[in-house]
mmCIF file of C-alpha atoms in Angstrom:
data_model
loop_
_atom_site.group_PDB
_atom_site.id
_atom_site.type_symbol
_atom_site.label_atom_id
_atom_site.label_comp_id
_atom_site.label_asym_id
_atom_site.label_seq_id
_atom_site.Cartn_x
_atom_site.Cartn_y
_atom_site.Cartn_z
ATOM 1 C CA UNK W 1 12.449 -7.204 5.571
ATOM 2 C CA UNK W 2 9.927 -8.379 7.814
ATOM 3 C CA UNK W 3 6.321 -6.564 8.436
ATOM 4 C CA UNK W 4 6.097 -4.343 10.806
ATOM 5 C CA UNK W 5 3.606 -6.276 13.760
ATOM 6 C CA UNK W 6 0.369 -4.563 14.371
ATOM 7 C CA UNK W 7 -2.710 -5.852 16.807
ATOM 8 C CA UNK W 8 -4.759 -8.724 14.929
ATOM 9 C CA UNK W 9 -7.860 -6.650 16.323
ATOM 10 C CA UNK W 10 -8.930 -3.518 18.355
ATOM 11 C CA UNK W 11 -12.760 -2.592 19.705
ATOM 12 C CA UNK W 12 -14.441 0.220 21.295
ATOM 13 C CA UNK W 13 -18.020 1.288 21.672
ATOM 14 C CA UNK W 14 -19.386 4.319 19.494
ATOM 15 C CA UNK W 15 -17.647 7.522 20.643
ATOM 16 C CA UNK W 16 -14.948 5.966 22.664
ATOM 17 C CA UNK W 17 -11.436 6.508 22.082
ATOM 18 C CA UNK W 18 -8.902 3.438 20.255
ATOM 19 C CA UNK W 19 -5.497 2.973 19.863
ATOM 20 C CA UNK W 20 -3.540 0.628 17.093
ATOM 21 C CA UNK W 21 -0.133 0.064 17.994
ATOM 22 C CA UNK W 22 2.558 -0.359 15.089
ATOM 23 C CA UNK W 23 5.976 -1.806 15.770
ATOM 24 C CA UNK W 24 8.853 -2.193 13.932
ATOM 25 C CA UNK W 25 12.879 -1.115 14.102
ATOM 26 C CA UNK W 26 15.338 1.584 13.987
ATOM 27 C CA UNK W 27 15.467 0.651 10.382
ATOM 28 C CA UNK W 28 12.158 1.740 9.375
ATOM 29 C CA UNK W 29 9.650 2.736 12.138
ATOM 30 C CA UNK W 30 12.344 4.088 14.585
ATOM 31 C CA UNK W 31 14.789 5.195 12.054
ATOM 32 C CA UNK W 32 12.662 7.726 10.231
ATOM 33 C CA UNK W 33 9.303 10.075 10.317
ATOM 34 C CA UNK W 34 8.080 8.099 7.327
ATOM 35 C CA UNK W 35 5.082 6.564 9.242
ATOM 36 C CA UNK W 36 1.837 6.338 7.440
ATOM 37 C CA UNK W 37 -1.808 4.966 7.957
ATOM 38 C CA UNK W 38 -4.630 3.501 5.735
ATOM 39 C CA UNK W 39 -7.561 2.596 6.174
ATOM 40 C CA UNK W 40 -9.495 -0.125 3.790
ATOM 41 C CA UNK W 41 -13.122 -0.862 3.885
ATOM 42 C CA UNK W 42 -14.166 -4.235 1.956
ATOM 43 C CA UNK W 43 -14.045 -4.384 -1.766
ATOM 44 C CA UNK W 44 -12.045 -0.663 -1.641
ATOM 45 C CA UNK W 45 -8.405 0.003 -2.465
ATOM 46 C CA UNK W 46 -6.948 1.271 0.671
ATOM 47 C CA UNK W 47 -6.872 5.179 1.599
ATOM 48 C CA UNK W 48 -4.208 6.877 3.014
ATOM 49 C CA UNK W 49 -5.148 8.582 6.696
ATOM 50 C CA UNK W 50 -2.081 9.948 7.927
ATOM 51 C CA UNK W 51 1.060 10.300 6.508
ATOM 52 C CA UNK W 52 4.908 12.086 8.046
ATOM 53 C CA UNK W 53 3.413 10.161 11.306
ATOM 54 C CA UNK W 54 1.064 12.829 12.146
ATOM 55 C CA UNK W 55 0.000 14.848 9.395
ATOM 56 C CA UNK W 56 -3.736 14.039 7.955
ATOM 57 C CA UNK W 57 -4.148 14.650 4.465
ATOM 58 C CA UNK W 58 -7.429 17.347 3.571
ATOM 59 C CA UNK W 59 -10.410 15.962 4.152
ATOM 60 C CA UNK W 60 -9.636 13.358 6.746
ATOM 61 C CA UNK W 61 -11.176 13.985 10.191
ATOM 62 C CA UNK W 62 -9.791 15.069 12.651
ATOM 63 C CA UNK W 63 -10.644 12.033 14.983
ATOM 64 C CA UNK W 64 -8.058 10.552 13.830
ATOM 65 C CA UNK W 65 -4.301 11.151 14.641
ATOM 66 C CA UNK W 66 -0.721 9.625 14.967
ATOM 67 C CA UNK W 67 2.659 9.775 16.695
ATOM 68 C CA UNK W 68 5.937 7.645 17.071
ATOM 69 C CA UNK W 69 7.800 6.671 20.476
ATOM 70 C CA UNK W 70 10.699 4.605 19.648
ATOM 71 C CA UNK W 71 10.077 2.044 17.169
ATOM 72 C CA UNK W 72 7.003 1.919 17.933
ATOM 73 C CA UNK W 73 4.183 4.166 15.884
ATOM 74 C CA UNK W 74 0.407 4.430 16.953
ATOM 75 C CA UNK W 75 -3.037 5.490 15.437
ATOM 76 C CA UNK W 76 -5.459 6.711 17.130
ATOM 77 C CA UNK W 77 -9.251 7.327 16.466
ATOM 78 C CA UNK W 78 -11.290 9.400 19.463
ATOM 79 C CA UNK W 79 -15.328 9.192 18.940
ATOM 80 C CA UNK W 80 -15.612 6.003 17.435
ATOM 81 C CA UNK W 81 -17.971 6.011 14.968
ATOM 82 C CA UNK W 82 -19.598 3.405 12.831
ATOM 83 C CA UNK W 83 -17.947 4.149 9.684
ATOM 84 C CA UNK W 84 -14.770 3.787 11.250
ATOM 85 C CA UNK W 85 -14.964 -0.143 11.133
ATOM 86 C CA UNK W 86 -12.312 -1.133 9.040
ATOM 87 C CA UNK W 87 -8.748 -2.546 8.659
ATOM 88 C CA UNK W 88 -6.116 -0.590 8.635
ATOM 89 C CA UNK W 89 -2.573 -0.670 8.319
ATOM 90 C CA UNK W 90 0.635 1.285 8.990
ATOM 91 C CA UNK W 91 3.851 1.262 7.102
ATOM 92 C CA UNK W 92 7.097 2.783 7.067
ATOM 93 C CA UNK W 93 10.254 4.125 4.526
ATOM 94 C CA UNK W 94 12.902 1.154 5.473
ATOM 95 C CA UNK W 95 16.562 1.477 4.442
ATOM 96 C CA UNK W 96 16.658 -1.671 3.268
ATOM 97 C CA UNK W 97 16.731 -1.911 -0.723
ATOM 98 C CA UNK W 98 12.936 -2.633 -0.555
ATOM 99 C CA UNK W 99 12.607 0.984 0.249
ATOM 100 C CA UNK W 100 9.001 0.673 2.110
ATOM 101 C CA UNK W 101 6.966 -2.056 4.272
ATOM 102 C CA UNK W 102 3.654 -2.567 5.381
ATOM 103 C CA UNK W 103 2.230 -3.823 9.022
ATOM 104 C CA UNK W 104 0.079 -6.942 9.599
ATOM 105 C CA UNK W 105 -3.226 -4.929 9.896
ATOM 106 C CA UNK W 106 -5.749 -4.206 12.438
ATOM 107 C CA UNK W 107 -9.341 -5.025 12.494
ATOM 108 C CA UNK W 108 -11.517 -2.418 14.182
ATOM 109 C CA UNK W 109 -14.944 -3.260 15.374
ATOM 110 C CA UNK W 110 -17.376 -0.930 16.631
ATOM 111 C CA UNK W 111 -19.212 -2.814 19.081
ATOM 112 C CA UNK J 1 -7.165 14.803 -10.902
ATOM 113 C CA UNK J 2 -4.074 12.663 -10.103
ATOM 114 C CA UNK J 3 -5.931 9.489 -11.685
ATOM 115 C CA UNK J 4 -4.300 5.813 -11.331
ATOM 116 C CA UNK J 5 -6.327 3.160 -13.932
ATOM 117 C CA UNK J 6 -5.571 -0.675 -13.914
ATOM 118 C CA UNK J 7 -6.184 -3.004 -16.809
ATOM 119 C CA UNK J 8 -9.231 -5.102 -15.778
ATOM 120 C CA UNK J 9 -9.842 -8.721 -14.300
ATOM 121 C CA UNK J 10 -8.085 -11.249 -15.583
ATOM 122 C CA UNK J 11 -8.846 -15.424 -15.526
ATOM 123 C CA UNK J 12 -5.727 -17.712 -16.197
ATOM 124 C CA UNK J 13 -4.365 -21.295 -15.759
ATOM 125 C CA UNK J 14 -1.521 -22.774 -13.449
ATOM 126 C CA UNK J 15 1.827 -21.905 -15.921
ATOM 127 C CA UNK J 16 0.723 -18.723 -18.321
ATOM 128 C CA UNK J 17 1.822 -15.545 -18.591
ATOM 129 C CA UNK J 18 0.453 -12.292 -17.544
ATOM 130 C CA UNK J 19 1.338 -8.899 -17.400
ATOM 131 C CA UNK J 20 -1.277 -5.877 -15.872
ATOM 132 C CA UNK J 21 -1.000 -2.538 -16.274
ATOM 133 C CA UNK J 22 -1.280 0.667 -14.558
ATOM 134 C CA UNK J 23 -1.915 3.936 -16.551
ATOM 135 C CA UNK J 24 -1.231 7.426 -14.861
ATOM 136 C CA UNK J 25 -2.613 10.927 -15.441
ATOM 137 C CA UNK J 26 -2.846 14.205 -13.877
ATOM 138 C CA UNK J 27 0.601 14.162 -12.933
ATOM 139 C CA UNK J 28 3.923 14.361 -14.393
ATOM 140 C CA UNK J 29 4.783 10.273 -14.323
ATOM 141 C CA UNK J 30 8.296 10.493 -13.571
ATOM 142 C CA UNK J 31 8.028 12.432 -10.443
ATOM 143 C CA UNK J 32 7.134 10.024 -7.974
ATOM 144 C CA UNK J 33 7.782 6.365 -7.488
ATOM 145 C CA UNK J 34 5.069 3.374 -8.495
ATOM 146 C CA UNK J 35 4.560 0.645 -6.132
ATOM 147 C CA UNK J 36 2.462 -2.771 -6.609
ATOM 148 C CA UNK J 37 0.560 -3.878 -3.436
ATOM 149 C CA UNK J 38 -1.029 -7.716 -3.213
ATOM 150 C CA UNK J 39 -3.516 -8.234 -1.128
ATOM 151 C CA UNK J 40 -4.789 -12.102 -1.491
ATOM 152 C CA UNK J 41 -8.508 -13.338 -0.739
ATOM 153 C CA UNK J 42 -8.824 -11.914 2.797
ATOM 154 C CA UNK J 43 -5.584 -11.268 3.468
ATOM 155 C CA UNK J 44 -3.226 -8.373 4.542
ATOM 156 C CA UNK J 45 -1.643 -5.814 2.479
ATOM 157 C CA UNK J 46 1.741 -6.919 1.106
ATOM 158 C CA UNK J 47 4.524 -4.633 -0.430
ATOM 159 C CA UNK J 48 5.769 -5.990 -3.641
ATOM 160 C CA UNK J 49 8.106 -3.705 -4.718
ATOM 161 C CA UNK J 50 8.471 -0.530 -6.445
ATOM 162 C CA UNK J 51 9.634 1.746 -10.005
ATOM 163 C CA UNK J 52 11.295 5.252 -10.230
ATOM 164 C CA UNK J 53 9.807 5.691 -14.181
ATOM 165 C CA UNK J 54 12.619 8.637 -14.634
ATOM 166 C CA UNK J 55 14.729 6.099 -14.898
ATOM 167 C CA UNK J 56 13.334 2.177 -14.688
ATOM 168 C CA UNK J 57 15.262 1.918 -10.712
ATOM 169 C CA UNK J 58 13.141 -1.312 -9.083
ATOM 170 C CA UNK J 59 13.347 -2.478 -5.757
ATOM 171 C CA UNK J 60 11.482 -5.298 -4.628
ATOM 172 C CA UNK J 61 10.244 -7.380 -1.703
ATOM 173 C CA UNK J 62 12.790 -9.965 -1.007
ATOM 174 C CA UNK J 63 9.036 -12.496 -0.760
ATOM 175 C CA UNK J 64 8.418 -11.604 -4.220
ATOM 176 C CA UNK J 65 11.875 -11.036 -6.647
ATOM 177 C CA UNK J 66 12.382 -13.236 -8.880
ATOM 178 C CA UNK J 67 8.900 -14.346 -9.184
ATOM 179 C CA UNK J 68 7.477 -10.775 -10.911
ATOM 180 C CA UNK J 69 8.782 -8.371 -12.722
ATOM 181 C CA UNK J 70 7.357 -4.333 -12.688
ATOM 182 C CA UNK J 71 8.580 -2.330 -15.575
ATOM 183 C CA UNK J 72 7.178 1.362 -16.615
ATOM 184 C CA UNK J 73 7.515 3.180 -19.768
ATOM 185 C CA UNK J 74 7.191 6.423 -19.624
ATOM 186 C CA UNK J 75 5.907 7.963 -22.889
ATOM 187 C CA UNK J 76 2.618 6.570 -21.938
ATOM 188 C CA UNK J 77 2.945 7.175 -18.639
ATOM 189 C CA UNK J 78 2.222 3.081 -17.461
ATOM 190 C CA UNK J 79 3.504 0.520 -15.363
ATOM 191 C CA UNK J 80 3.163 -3.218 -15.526
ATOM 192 C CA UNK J 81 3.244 -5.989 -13.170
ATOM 193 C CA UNK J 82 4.470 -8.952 -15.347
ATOM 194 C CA UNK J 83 4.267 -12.970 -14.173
ATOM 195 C CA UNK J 84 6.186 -15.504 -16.595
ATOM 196 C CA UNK J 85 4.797 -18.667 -15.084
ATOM 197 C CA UNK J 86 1.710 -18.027 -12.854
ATOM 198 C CA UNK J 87 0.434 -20.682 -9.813
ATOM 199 C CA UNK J 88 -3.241 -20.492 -8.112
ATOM 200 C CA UNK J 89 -1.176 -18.713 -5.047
ATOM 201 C CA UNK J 90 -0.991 -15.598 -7.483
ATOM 202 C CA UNK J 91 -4.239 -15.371 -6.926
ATOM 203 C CA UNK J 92 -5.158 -11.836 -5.243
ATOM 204 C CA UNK J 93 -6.165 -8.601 -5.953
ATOM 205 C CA UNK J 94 -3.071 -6.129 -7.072
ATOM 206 C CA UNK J 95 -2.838 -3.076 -6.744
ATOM 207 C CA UNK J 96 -0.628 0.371 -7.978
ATOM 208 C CA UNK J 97 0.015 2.934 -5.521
ATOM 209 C CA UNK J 98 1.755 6.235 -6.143
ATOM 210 C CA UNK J 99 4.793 6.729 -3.501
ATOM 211 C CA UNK J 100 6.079 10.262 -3.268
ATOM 212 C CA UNK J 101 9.121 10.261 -3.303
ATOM 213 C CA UNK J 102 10.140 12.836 -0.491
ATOM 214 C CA UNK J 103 6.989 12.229 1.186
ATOM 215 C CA UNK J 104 7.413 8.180 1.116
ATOM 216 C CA UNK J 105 3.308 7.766 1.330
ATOM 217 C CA UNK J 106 0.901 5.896 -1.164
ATOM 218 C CA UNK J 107 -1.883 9.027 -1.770
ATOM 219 C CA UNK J 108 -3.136 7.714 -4.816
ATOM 220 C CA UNK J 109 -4.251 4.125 -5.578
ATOM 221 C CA UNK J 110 -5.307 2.452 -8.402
ATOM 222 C CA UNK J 111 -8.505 0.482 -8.224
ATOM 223 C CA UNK J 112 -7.233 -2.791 -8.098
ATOM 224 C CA UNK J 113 -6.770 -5.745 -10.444
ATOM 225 C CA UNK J 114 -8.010 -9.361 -9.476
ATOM 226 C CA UNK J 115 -5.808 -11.877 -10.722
ATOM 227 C CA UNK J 116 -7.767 -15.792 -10.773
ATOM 228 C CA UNK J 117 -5.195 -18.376 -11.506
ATOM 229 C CA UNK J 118 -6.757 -21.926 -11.538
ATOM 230 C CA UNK J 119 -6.864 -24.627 -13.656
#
């Protein structure tokens, strides 16, 4: 089960708009509406953004959303803020016996 | 409060043992799946593998069977990460993550364990 391949790094200038891309197969990305998205700041355990590849759990913003076209998923955050700077990573349900799998990760900068 | 607690840092040379631990509360322990996470020094987030407690079903990352073993017990509601012959790549920070199990997300996480393994 290989990762599912993600942009090594994304920018945008405070209150612009960003998209992380989040590619994998018809075996996990494509296959199902098991998508999710965390975010990780340094020195934290990771926190879940979206989830179902669109829903936000309460108390995430709203600047942030998902969707899925093929096997490819996306994230995107509109008003880039400072706090936003982060990695994050998608993953995905996968049939295979591993049963879940996570991306390579995206650093965002906020220029 | 759906609560996930690790055991705490742990220092160990090339060839012991170790096992960490991760306790649950707030939640009824068999309901959901348990998944380990390994993240080494400034690295990416890596899936490990994963326990139904109900009934001690493991899957794991093809990268890492046979070189861990995850076991629960669930009268105390607490799963384990177990190595039988660590090396310095071991080193990383592990976490637990709760996987729901219709849901297939991580929404809680433990805080994280930091394994050193050198000599």
């Amino acid at each position: 089960q290989s990762a599912l391949t993600q942009p090594a790094s994304v920018s945008g200038s405070p209150g612009q708009s960003i998209t992380i891309s989040c590619t994998g197969t018809s075996s996990d990305v494509g296959g199902y509406n098991y998508v999710s998205w965390y975010q990780q700041h340094p020195g934290k355990a990771p926190k879940v953004m979206i989830y179902e590849v669109s829903n936000r759990p309460s108390g995430v913003s709203n600047r942030f959303s998902g969707s899925k076209s093929g096997n490819t998923a996306s994230l995107t955050i509109s008003g880039l803020q400072a706090e936003d700077e982060a990695d994050y990573y998608c993953s995905s349900y996968t049939s295979s016996s591993t049963l879940y799998v996570f991306g390579t990760g995206t650093k965002v900068t906020v220029l | 409060e759906v609560q996930l607690v690790q055991s705490g840092a742990e220092v160990k040379k090339p060839g012991e043992s170790l096992q960490i631990s991760c306790k649950a509360s707030g939640y009824s322990f068999t309901t959901d799946w348990l998944g380990w996470v390994r993240q080494m020094p400034g690295k990416g987030l890596e899936w490990m593998g994963v326990i139904d407690p109900g009934d001690s079903d493991t899957r794991y990352s093809p990268s890492f069977q046979g070189q861990v073993t995850i076991s629960a017990d669930k009268s105390i509601s607490t799963a384990y990460l177990q190595w039988s012959g660590l090396k310095a790549s071991d080193t990383a920070i592990y976490y637990c993550a709760r996987l729901g199990r219709r849901t297939y997300y991580l929404d809680y996480w433990g805080q994280g364990t930091l394994v050193t393994v050198s000599s």
